[in-house]
Structure formats: structure tokens, C-alpha cells
Coordinates of C-alpha atoms in Angstrom, one line a residue:
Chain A
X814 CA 0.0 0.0 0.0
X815 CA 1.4 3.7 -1.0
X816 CA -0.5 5.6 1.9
X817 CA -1.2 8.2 -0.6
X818 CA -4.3 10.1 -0.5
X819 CA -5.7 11.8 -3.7
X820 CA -7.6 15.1 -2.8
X821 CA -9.4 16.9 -5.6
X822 CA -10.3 20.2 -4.9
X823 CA -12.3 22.9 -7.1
X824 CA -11.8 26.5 -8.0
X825 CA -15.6 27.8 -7.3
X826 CA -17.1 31.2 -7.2
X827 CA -16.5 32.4 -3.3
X828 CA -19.9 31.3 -1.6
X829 CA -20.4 35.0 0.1
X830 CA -20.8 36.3 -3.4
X831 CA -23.8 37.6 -4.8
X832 CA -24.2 35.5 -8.5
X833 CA -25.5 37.5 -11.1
X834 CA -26.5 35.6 -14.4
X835 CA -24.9 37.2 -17.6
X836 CA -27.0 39.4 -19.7
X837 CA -27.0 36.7 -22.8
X838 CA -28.0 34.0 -20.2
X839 CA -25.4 31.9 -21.3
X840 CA -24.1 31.4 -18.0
X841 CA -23.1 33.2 -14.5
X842 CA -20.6 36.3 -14.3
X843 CA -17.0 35.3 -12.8
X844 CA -14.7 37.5 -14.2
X845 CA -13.4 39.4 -11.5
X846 CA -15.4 37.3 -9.2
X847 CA -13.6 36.2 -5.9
X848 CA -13.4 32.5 -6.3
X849 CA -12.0 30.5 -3.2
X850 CA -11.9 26.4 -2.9
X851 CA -15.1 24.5 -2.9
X852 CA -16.1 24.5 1.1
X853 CA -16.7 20.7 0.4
X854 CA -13.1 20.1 -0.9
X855 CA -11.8 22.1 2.5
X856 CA -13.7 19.4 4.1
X857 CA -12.3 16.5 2.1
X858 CA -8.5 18.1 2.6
X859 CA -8.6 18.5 6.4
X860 CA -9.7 15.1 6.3
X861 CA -6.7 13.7 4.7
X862 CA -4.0 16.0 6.4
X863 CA -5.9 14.4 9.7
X864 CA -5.3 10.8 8.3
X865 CA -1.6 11.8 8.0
X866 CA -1.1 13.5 10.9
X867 CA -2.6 10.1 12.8
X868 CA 0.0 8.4 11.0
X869 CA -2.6 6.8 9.1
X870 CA -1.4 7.7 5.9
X871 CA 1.5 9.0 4.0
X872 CA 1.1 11.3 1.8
X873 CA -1.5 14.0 0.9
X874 CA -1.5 14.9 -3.1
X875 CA -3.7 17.5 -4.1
X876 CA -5.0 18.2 -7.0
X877 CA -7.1 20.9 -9.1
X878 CA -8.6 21.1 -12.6
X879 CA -8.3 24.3 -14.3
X880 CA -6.9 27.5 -15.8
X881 CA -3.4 29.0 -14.2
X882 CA -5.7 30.4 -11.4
X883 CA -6.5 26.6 -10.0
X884 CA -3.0 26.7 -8.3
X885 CA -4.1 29.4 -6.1
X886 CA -6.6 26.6 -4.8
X887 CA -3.6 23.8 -4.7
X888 CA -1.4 26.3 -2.8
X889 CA -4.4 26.8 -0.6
X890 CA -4.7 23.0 0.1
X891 CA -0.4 22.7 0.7
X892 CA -0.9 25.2 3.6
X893 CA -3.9 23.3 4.7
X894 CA -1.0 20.3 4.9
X895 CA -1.1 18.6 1.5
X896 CA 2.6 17.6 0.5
X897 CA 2.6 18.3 -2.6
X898 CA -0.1 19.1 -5.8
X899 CA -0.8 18.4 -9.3
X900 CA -2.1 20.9 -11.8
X901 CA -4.4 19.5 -14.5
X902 CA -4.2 21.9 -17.3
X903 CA -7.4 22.8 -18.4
X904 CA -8.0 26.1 -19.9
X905 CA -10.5 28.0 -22.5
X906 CA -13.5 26.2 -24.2
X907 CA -12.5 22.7 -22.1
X908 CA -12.8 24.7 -18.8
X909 CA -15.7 26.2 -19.5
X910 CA -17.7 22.8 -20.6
X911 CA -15.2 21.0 -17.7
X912 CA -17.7 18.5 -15.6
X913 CA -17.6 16.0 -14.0
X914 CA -17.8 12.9 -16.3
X915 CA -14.4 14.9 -17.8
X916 CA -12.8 15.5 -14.3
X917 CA -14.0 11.9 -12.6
X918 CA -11.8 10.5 -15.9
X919 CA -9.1 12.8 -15.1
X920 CA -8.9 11.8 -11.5
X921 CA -9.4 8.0 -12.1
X922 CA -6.3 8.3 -14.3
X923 CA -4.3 10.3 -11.4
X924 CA -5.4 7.7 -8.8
X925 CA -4.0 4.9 -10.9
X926 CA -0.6 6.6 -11.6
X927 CA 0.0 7.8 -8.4
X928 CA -1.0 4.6 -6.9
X929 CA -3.6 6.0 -4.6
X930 CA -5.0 4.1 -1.4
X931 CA -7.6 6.4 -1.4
X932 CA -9.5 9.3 -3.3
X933 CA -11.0 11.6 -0.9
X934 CA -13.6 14.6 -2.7
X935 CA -16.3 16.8 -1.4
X936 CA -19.4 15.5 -2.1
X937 CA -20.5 18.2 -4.7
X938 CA -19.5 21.8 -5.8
X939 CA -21.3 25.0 -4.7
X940 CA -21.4 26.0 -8.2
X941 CA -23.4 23.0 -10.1
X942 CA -24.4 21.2 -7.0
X943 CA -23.6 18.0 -9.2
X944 CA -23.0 15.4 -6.7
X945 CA -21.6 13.0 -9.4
X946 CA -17.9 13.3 -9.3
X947 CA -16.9 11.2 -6.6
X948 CA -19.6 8.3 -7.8
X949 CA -18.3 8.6 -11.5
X950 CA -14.5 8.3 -10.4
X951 CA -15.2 5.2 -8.4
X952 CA -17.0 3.3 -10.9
X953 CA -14.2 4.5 -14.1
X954 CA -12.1 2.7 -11.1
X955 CA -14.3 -0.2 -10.0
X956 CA -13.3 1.1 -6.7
X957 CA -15.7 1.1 -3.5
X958 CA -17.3 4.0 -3.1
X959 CA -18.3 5.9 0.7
X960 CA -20.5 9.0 -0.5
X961 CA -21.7 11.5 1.7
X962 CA -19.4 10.7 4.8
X963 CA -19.9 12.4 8.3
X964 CA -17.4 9.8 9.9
X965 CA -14.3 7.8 8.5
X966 CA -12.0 5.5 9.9
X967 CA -9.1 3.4 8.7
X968 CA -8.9 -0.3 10.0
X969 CA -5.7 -2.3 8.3
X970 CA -7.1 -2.2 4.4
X971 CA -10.6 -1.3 4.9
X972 CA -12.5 2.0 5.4
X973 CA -15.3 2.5 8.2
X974 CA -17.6 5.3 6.7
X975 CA -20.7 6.7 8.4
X976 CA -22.4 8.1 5.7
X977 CA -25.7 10.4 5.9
X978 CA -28.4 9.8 4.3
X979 CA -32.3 11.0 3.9
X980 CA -33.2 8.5 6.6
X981 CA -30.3 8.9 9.3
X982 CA -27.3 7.7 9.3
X983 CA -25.8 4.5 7.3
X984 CA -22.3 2.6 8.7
X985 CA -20.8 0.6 5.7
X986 CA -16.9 -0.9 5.4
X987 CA -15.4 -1.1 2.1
X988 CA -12.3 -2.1 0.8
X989 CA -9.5 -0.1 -0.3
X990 CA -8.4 1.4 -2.6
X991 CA -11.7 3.5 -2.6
X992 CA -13.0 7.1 -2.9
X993 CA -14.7 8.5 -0.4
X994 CA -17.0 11.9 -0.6
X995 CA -17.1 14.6 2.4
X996 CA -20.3 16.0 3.9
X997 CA -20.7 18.9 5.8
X998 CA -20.2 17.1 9.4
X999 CA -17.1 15.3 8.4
X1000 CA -14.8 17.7 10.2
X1001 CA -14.3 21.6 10.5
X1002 CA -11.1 22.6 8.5
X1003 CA -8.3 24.6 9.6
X1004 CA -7.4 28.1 8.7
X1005 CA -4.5 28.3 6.7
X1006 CA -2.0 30.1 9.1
X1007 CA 0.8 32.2 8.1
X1008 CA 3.9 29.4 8.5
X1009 CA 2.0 27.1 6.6
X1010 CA 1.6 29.3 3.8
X1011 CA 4.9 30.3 3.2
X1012 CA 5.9 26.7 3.6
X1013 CA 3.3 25.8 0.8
X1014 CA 5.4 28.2 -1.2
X1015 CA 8.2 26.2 -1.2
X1016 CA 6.1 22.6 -2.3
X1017 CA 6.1 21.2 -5.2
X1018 CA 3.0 21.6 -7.8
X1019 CA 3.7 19.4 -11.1
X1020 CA 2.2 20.3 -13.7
X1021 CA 0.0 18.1 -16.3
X1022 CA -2.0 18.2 -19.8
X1023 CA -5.4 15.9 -19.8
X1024 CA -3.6 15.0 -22.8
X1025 CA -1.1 13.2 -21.2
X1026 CA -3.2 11.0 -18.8
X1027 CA -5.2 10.2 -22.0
X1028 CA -8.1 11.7 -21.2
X1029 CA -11.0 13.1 -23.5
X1030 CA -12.4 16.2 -22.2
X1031 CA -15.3 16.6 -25.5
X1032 CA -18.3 17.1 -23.3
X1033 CA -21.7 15.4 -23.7
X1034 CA -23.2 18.3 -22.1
X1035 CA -24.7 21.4 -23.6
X1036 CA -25.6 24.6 -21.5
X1037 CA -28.7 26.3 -23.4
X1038 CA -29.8 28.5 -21.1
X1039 CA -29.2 30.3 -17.5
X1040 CA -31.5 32.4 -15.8
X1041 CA -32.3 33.6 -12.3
X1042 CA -34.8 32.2 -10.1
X1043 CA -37.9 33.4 -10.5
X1044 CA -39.0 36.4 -8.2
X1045 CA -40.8 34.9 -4.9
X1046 CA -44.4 36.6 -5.4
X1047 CA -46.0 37.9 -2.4
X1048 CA -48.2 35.8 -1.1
X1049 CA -52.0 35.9 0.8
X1050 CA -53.7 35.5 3.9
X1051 CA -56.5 33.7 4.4
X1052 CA -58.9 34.0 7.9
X1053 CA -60.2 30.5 7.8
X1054 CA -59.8 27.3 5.9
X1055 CA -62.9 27.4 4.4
X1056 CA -61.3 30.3 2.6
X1057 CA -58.0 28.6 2.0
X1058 CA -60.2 25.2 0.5
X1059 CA -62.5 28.6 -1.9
X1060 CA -58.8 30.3 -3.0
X1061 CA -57.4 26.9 -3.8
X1062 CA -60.3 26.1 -5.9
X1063 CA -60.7 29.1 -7.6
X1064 CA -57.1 29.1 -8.8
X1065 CA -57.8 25.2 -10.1
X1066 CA -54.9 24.0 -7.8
X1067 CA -58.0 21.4 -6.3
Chain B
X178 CA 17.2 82.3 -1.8
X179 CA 20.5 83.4 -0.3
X180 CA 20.7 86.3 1.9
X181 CA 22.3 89.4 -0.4
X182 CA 24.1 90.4 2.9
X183 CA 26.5 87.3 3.8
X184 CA 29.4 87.0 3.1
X185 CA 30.5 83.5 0.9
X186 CA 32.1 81.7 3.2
X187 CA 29.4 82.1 6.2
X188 CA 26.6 81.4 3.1
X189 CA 28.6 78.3 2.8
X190 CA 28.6 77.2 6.7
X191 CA 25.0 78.0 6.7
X192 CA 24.1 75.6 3.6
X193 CA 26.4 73.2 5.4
X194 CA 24.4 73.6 8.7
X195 CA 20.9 73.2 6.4
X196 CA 21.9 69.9 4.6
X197 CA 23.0 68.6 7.6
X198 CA 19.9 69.0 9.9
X199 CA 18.3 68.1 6.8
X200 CA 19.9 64.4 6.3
X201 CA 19.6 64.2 10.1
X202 CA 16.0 64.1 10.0
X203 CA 16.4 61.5 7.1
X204 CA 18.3 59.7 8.9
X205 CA 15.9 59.5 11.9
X206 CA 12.7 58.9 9.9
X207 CA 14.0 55.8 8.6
X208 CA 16.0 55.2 12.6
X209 CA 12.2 55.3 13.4
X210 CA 10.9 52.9 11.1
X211 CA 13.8 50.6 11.7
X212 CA 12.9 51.2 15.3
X213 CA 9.3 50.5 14.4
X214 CA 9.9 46.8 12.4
X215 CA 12.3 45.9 14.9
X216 CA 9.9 46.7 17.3
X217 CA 7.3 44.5 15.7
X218 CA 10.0 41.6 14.5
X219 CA 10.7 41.3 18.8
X220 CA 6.7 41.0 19.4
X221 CA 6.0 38.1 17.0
X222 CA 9.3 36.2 17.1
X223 CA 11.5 34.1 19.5
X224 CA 15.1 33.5 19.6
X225 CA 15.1 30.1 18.3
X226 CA 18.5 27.6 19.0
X227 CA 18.9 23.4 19.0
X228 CA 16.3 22.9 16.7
X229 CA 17.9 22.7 13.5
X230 CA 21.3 21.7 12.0
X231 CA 22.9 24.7 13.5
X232 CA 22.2 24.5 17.4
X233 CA 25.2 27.6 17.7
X234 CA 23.3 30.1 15.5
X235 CA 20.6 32.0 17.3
X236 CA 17.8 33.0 15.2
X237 CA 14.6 34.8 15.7
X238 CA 11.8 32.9 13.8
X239 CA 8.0 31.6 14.3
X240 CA 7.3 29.8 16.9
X241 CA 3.9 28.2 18.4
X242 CA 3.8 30.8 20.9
X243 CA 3.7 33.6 18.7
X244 CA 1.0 35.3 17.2
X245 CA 0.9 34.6 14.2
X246 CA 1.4 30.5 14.5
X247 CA -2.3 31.1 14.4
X248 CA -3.1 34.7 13.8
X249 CA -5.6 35.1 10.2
X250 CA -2.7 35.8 7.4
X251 CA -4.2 39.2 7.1
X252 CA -3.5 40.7 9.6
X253 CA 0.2 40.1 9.0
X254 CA 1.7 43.6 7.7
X255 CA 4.2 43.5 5.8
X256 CA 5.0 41.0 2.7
X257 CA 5.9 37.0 2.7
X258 CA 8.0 36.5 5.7
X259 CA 10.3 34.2 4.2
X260 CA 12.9 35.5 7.2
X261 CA 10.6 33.9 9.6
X262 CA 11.7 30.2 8.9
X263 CA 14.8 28.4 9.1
X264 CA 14.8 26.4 6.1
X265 CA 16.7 23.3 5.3
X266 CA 18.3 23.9 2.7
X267 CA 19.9 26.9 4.5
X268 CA 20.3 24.8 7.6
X269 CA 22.3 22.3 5.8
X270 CA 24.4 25.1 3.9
X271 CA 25.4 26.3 6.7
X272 CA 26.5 23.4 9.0
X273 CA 28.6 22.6 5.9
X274 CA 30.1 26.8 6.2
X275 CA 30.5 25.7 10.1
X276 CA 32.1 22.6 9.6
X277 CA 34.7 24.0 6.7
X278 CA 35.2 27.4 8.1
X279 CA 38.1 27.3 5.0
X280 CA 35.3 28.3 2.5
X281 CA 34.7 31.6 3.5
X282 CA 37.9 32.6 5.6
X283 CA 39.3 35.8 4.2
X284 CA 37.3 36.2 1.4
X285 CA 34.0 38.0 0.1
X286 CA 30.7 36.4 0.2
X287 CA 27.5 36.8 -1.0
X288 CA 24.5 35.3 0.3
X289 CA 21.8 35.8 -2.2
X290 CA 18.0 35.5 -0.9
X291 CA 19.5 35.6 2.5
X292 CA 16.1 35.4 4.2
X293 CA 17.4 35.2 8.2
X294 CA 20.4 36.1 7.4
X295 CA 21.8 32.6 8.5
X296 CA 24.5 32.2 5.7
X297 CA 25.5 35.5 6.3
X298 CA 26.5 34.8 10.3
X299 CA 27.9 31.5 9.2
X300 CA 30.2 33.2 7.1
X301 CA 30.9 36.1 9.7
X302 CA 31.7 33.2 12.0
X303 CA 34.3 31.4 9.7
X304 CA 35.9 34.7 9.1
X305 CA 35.0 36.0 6.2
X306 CA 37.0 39.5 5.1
X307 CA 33.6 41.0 3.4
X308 CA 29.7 40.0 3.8
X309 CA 26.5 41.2 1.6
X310 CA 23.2 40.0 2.3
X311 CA 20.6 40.1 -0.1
X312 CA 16.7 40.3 0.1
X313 CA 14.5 42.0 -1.9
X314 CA 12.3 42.5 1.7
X315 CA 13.7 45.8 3.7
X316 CA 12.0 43.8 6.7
X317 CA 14.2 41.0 6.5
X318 CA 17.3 43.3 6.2
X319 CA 15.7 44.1 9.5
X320 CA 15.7 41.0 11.3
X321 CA 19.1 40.2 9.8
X322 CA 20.9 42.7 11.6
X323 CA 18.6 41.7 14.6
X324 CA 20.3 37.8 14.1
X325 CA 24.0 39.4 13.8
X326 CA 23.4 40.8 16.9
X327 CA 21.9 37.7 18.3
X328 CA 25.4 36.1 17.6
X329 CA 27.7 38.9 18.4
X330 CA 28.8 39.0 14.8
X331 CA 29.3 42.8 12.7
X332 CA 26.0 42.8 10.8
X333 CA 26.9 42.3 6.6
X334 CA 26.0 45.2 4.4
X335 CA 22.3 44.4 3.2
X336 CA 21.1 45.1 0.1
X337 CA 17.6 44.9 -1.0
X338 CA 18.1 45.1 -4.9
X339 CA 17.7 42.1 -7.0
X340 CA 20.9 41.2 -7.3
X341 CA 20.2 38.1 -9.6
X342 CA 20.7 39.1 -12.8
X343 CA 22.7 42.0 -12.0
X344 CA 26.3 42.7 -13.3
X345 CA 28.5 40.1 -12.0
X346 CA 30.5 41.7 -8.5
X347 CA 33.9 40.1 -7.6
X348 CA 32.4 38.1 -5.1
X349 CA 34.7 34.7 -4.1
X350 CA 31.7 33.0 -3.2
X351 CA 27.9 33.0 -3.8
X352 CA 25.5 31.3 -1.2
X353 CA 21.9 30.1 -2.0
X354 CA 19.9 28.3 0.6
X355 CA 16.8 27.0 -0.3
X356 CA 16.3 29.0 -3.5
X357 CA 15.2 26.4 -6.1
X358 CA 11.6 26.4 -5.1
X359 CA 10.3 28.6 -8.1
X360 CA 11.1 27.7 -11.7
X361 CA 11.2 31.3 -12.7
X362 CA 13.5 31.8 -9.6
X363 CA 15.3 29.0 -10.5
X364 CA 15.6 29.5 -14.3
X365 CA 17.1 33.5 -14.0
X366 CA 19.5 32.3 -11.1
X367 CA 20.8 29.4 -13.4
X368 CA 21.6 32.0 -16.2
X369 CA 23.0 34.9 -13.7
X370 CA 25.1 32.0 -11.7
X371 CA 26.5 30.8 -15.3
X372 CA 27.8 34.9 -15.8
X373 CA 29.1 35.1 -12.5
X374 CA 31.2 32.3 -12.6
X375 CA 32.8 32.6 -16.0
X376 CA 33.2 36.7 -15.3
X377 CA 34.6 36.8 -11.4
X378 CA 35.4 33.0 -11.0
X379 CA 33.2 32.8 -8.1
X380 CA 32.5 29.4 -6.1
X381 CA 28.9 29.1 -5.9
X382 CA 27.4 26.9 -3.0
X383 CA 23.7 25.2 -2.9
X384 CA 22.2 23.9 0.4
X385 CA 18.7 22.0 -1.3
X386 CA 16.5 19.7 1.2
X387 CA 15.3 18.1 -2.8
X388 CA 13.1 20.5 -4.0
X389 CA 11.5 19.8 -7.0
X390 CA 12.8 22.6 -9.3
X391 CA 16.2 21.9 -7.9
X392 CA 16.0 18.6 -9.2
X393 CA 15.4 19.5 -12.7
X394 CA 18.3 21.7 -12.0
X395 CA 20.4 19.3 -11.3
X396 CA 19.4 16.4 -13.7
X397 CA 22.5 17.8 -16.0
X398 CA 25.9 16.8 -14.6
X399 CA 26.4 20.5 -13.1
X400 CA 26.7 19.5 -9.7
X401 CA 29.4 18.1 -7.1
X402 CA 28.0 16.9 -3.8
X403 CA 30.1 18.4 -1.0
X404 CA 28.1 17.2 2.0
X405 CA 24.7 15.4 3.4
X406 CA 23.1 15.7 6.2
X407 CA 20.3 13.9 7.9
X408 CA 17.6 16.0 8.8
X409 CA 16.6 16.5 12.4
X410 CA 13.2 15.2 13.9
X411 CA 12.2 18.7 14.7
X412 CA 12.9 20.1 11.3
X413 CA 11.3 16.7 10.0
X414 CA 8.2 17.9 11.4
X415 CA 8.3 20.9 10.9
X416 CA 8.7 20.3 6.9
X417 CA 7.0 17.2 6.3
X418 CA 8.4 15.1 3.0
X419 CA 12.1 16.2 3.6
X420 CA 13.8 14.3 5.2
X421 CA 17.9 15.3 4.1
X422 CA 19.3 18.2 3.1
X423 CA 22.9 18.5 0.9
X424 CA 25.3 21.0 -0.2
X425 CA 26.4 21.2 -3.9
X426 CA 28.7 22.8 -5.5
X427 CA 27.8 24.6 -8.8
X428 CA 30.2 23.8 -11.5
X429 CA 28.6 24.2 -15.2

């Protein structure tokens, strides 16, 4: 076993920011947007830099999709504790139709060459709220999969993962190698301090075209349209429910 | 603007007495900023020893009980405090100085991106006839003169220019610790280093803990290992990855 962890983390739109859609509704406005790393993929780091600092692991590799500006995110992730990150070149049209069936491909490759004991994501971006990522890597893999995890924990070659779900809460055990997804209980990450960064300027970030991991980022996807979300309309009050059941009927909703 | 009414030589005196309460002031407006940054390098520092390669050399540097171990980055005032850490590559660079005091004795060194000024005191220490220390941060020239003091060596001349690049001087040696962690860095020191030494002759000395742009760096047949050294358990953990640290020797 390598004891090397595989954390992928995203470039997203910061999630204090007010979106605005552009005015040809093509998509949202980010230039000149502040853009921080996916609050999920904080999650998923601090989890890995805990699983080294128990000794657990090895090594903690990080690594971002994206234009030049995605190193900002690895270097983010180093001072977090990651060792060391890959850039994944990814820049113009490709970024812009980048998903997940393109990044899950991507990563798969990454885990296999890095010989990764385990692929640790958030469970879905801020920005397109996907949620596939993490499910689409493990399957490219045929590796075990623990989605949504609020607990993990490492016993010799298999992973313990509470994982949250609609109904409660759901223990499984899976074997590794395997890719597990953050949730929002998993842990609460650490602030980058001011040692750590300037050691994070001094680790390595290799650089690497999709190209070179063989990867195929044509998209299958199309955007047609984005637009706001409608208005919320004031609404009414009623006195009674006999005059709920009459305003009901009258706008044919019984 | 001179007075019709004096005679030359007295005009003289008086310009004299003008320029010189002039530079005066000067010189105290920039006494009271050095006061102020020294001031501030005291509050979120500590004199650091043992923990590193080079227990003799006293150095102020972060430590976890100062602020800013866990302060928000903000709030930090002035730019990237490189100074702040000890790093292995310069740790190893100079316990090699320490060890071979015959490198530096009697000549003049340069200790490019000088950072704590560590090199520099190493090379005080072995005798060196002439020391410059260069940072492009004014606040590091700061806390260098704070670490000669430390060690009760004459603080180097400290030049914050970017030297690399620069017209070759007739240094005898050229110190870099820890400076191949940038590949722009690395790939304008390569080209300067190459000018210095066919121009001055000067013996150039790498301490690298393995950085990665070091590597590519030395993947040619440029380089003559003068020493190793095992890293430390505190350093260890305090850089996670490295785990040795060497001196090299710079011969193109």
C-alpha cells in the first residue's frame, strides 16, 4: 500500500458572493469574481491531512482542474498540509464545458498513476451542485465508493464510513483502494496560518496536460440556457380554511 | 534664496548647517521605522536555537507561541516573511560553512535571498574578510541585523536590490539556501550563476533539502555533492516530505 491520498479540490465562485447571471444568459458572471476552494473540498483536505497527521497515511497529493488560477486553490490545500499538488491543465473552451464525467476520468487516471489508497472529494460543488464526481470516479475505477461521509475511519485495508443519508445515518466498510466523498459534518477545517503558507510556497506543484493521462475532455453536455430564479411573489392570507379550500379552488390548484 | 548680505564663506557654513539637519531628520525617519519593524519583529518572534542543524546560531523565527502561529494571514503587515523560517536547505548550507570554516575565511561572500540572514552569520563566524546580504524584503534586512546581533557578529551590508541578474561583482563566493523552489527563480539564477562564474570566477554553494525545481536543475551533470546531512526530527516535522538536506557545488 502507498498511503497516498488523492484530494481533488475545485476553484468555485467564493460562496459569500452575490451571482449574477450574464445578460445573454449563457451562463453566470466570474470574471473578477472572488473565487475561493469549494467548502466541500476544505472538508475533504482536512480530512486527509488528519489521516496523516494520525499516521494513518503517507502522503497527501492535491489536485485541481483548471486555468493558471486553480494553483491558487492547490497552494491553498499545501498550507492546509497537503505535500505536494498536481495541476491538471485545463484552460478555455474545455474549462468552460469541464464536468464531472471529464474530471472523474481525469482523476481516475491520477489515482491509478499515483498509486492511490484512497480518493477523498467533497461531495458536490457549490457552483453546479452536481454530486456525481466522486460516484463517476469510483465506478471509471471499480473502486468502493463511501458518499456523503460524516465519519471515516481506517482499520488495516478497509474503510469505516458513516455516511448520511435522507433516513439517518448508514455505517458501511469497504475495501481499499476507494473514494470517499465529504459531507458537511465530516470535520471543520483549519485556517490556513501564516507558517503554513509560506511553507506551501516552497512545495512542489507538477504540472499536467489531460492530454497526457489520455483523457478526452469533448463534453456530452450542452448549456442552453441560464437564468435567475424566479421572483418569490408575495403571497396571501386567508382567515379561515374554508377560505383557503375557496382560494385553492378558484385558482384550479384542487 | 540666499541672503544678499552674507558674506561666501558664512553662506557656505549656513548651507552646510541646512543639509545637515536636513539628512539628520532623514536619517531618523528611517532610525524610526527601523525602530518600528524591529519593534514588531521582537513581538511576533523568538530567539530560536537546537532545533535545527545549526544549534550555535541564534535566530529569531515563528514559533507556536507567537501570534501569528495562528493569527488570520491578514493581519500580517508586511510581505511574505520568508525570514521567519529556518529552512533546510539553508540549515544544511550552513552546518557545511560551520564545519569548513576554509570556505569563506578571508574572502567575500554573498549570500543571495538571505532570508534570516543565517549564511551571512555563518560566514561572519568562519571569518569572512567581506559579507552582503541580499533580500529583496527591507524587513528581512531588518531582522538580519537583529540575528548578527543575536550572535555577536558585525551585521553584513544588506542590500535589498535584486541582485540576480545584475552585473557580476567580484564576489569569491555565492551562497543560495533553499532558492530552487520557483522555476522562474530558479531559471534566472541558473543563467546569472552561469555569468558570475565565467566573469569573477566565483565558487557558488547550494544547500537544497530536494526541492522539485532543484532537481530539474540538477538532472545535468552540473553539480558536485560536497556534503549530506540527515535531517533533524524537529525540522522533519516541521517540513513534512524532507527528510535530508545536501550541499552542492555549482560547477557548469
Amino acid at each position: 500500500m502507498s498511503g497516498r491520498v488523492l484530494v481533488g479540490v475545485k476553484r468555485v465562485i467564493d460562496y459569500a458572493v452575490k451571482i449574477r447571471v450574464k445578460p445573454d444568459n449563457s451562463g453566470v458572471v466570474t470574471d473578477g469574481v472572488k473565487h475561493s476552494m469549494n467548502p466541500f473540498c476544505e472538508i475533504a483536505v482536512e480530512e486527509a491531512v488528519k489521516l496523516k497527521e494520525k499516521k494513518l497515511i503517507k502522503e497527501v497529493v492535491a489536485v485541481s482542474c483548471g486555468p493558471q488560477q486553480s494553483q491558487e486553490t492547490i497552494r491553498t490545500a499545501l498550507a492546509m498540509g497537503a505535500d505536494r499538488g498536481i495541476h491538471v491543465e485545463v484552460t478555455g473552451k474545455d474549462y468552460d464545458t469541464l464536468g464531472p464525467l471529464q474530471v472523474s476520468k481525469i482523476l481516475a487516471a491520477l489515482a491509478k498513476k499515483e498509486e492511490a489508497q484512497l480518493v477523498i472529494l467533497g461531495k458536490q460543488a457549490i457552483d453546479d451542485d452536481c454530486n456525481q464526481t466522486g460516484q463517476m470516479t469510483a465506478a471509471l475505477l471499480d473502486w468502493p465508493q463511501g458518499t456523503f461521509a460524516s465519519e471515516v475511519s481506517l482499520e488495516n485495508d478497509k474503510v469505516k464510513v458513516v455516511r448520511e443519508i435522507d433516513g439517518g445515518l448508514e455505517t458501511i466498510k469497504i475495501s481499499t483502494p476507494a473514494v470517499l466523498t465529504a459531507d458537511l459534518r465530516l470535520n471543520t477545517p483549519r485556517y490556513a496560518t501564516l507558517p503554513n503558507i509560506m511553507k506551501a510556497k516552497k512545495k512542489k506543484i507538477a504540472n499536467v496536460k489531460p492530454a497526457d493521462l489520455g483523457v478526452d475532455l469533448t463534453s456530452r453536455l450542452e448549456v442552453l440556457r441560464v437564468d435567475e430564479p424566479p421572483q418569490r411573489q408575495a403571497g396571501m392570507k386567508v382567515e379561515t380554511v374554508d377560505d383557503l379550500v375557496v382560494k385553492l379552488k378558484d385558482a384550479g390548484k384542487v | 534664496m540666499l541672503p544678499q548680505f552674507f558674506p561666501p564663506r558664512k553662506c557656505c557654513q549656513f548651507i552646510q548647517k541646512v543639509f545637515k539637519l536636513q539628512s539628520r531628520a532623514l536619517v531618523s525617519d528611517s532610525a524610526r521605522a527601523d525602530e518600528h519593524i524591529r519593534r514588531f519583529i521582537r513581538d511576533n518572534t523568538q530567539v530560536c536555537r537546537d532545533q535545527s542543524l545549526t544549534p550555535q546560531i541564534q535566530l529569531r523565527l515563528f514559533t507556536p507561541s507567537c501570534r501569528f502561529w495562528r493569527e488570520s494571514p491578514e493581519l500580517w503587515p508586511f510581505g511574505d516573511p520568508y525570514w521567519a523560517l529556518y529552512w533546510p536547505g539553508g540549515q544544511a548550507l550552513c552546518r557545511f560553512l560551520l564545519d569548513s570554516p576554509g570556505e569563506c575565511r578571508g574572502k567575500a561572500v554573498l549570500d543571495v535571498g538571505s532570508g534570516c540572514g543565517a549564511g551571512a552569520i555563518a560566514a561572519r563566524l568562519c571569518g569572512a574578510s567581506r559579507v552582503v546580504a541580499n533580500d529583496t524584503d527591507p524587513v528581512a534586512a531588518v531582522a538580519v541585523r537583529m540575528n548578527c546581533e543575536l550572535n555577536g557578529v558585525v551585521p553584513p551590508v544588506c542590500v535589498t536590490d535584486n541582485l540576480i541578474g545584475s552585473e557580476p561583482e567580484d564576489f569569491q563566493v555565492i551562497l543560495l539556501g533553499d532558492m530552487f523552489y520557483d522555476d522562474a527563480l530558479a531559471a534566472s539564477l541558473h543563467s546569472w550563476l552561469d555569468r558570475c562564474i565565467r566573469s569573477q570566477g566565483t565558487k557558488v554553494l547550494i544547500g537544497d533539502p530536494g526541492r522539485s525545481q532543484f532537481e530539474d536543475f540538477s538532472s545535468t551533470n552540473v553539480l558536485q555533492r560536497l556534503a549530506q546531512f540527515e535531517l533533524p526530527e524537529c525540522v522533519r516535522e516541521e517540513n513534512y516530505g524532507l527528510t535530508c538536506s545536501s550541499v552542492w557545488k555549482y560547477c557548469p
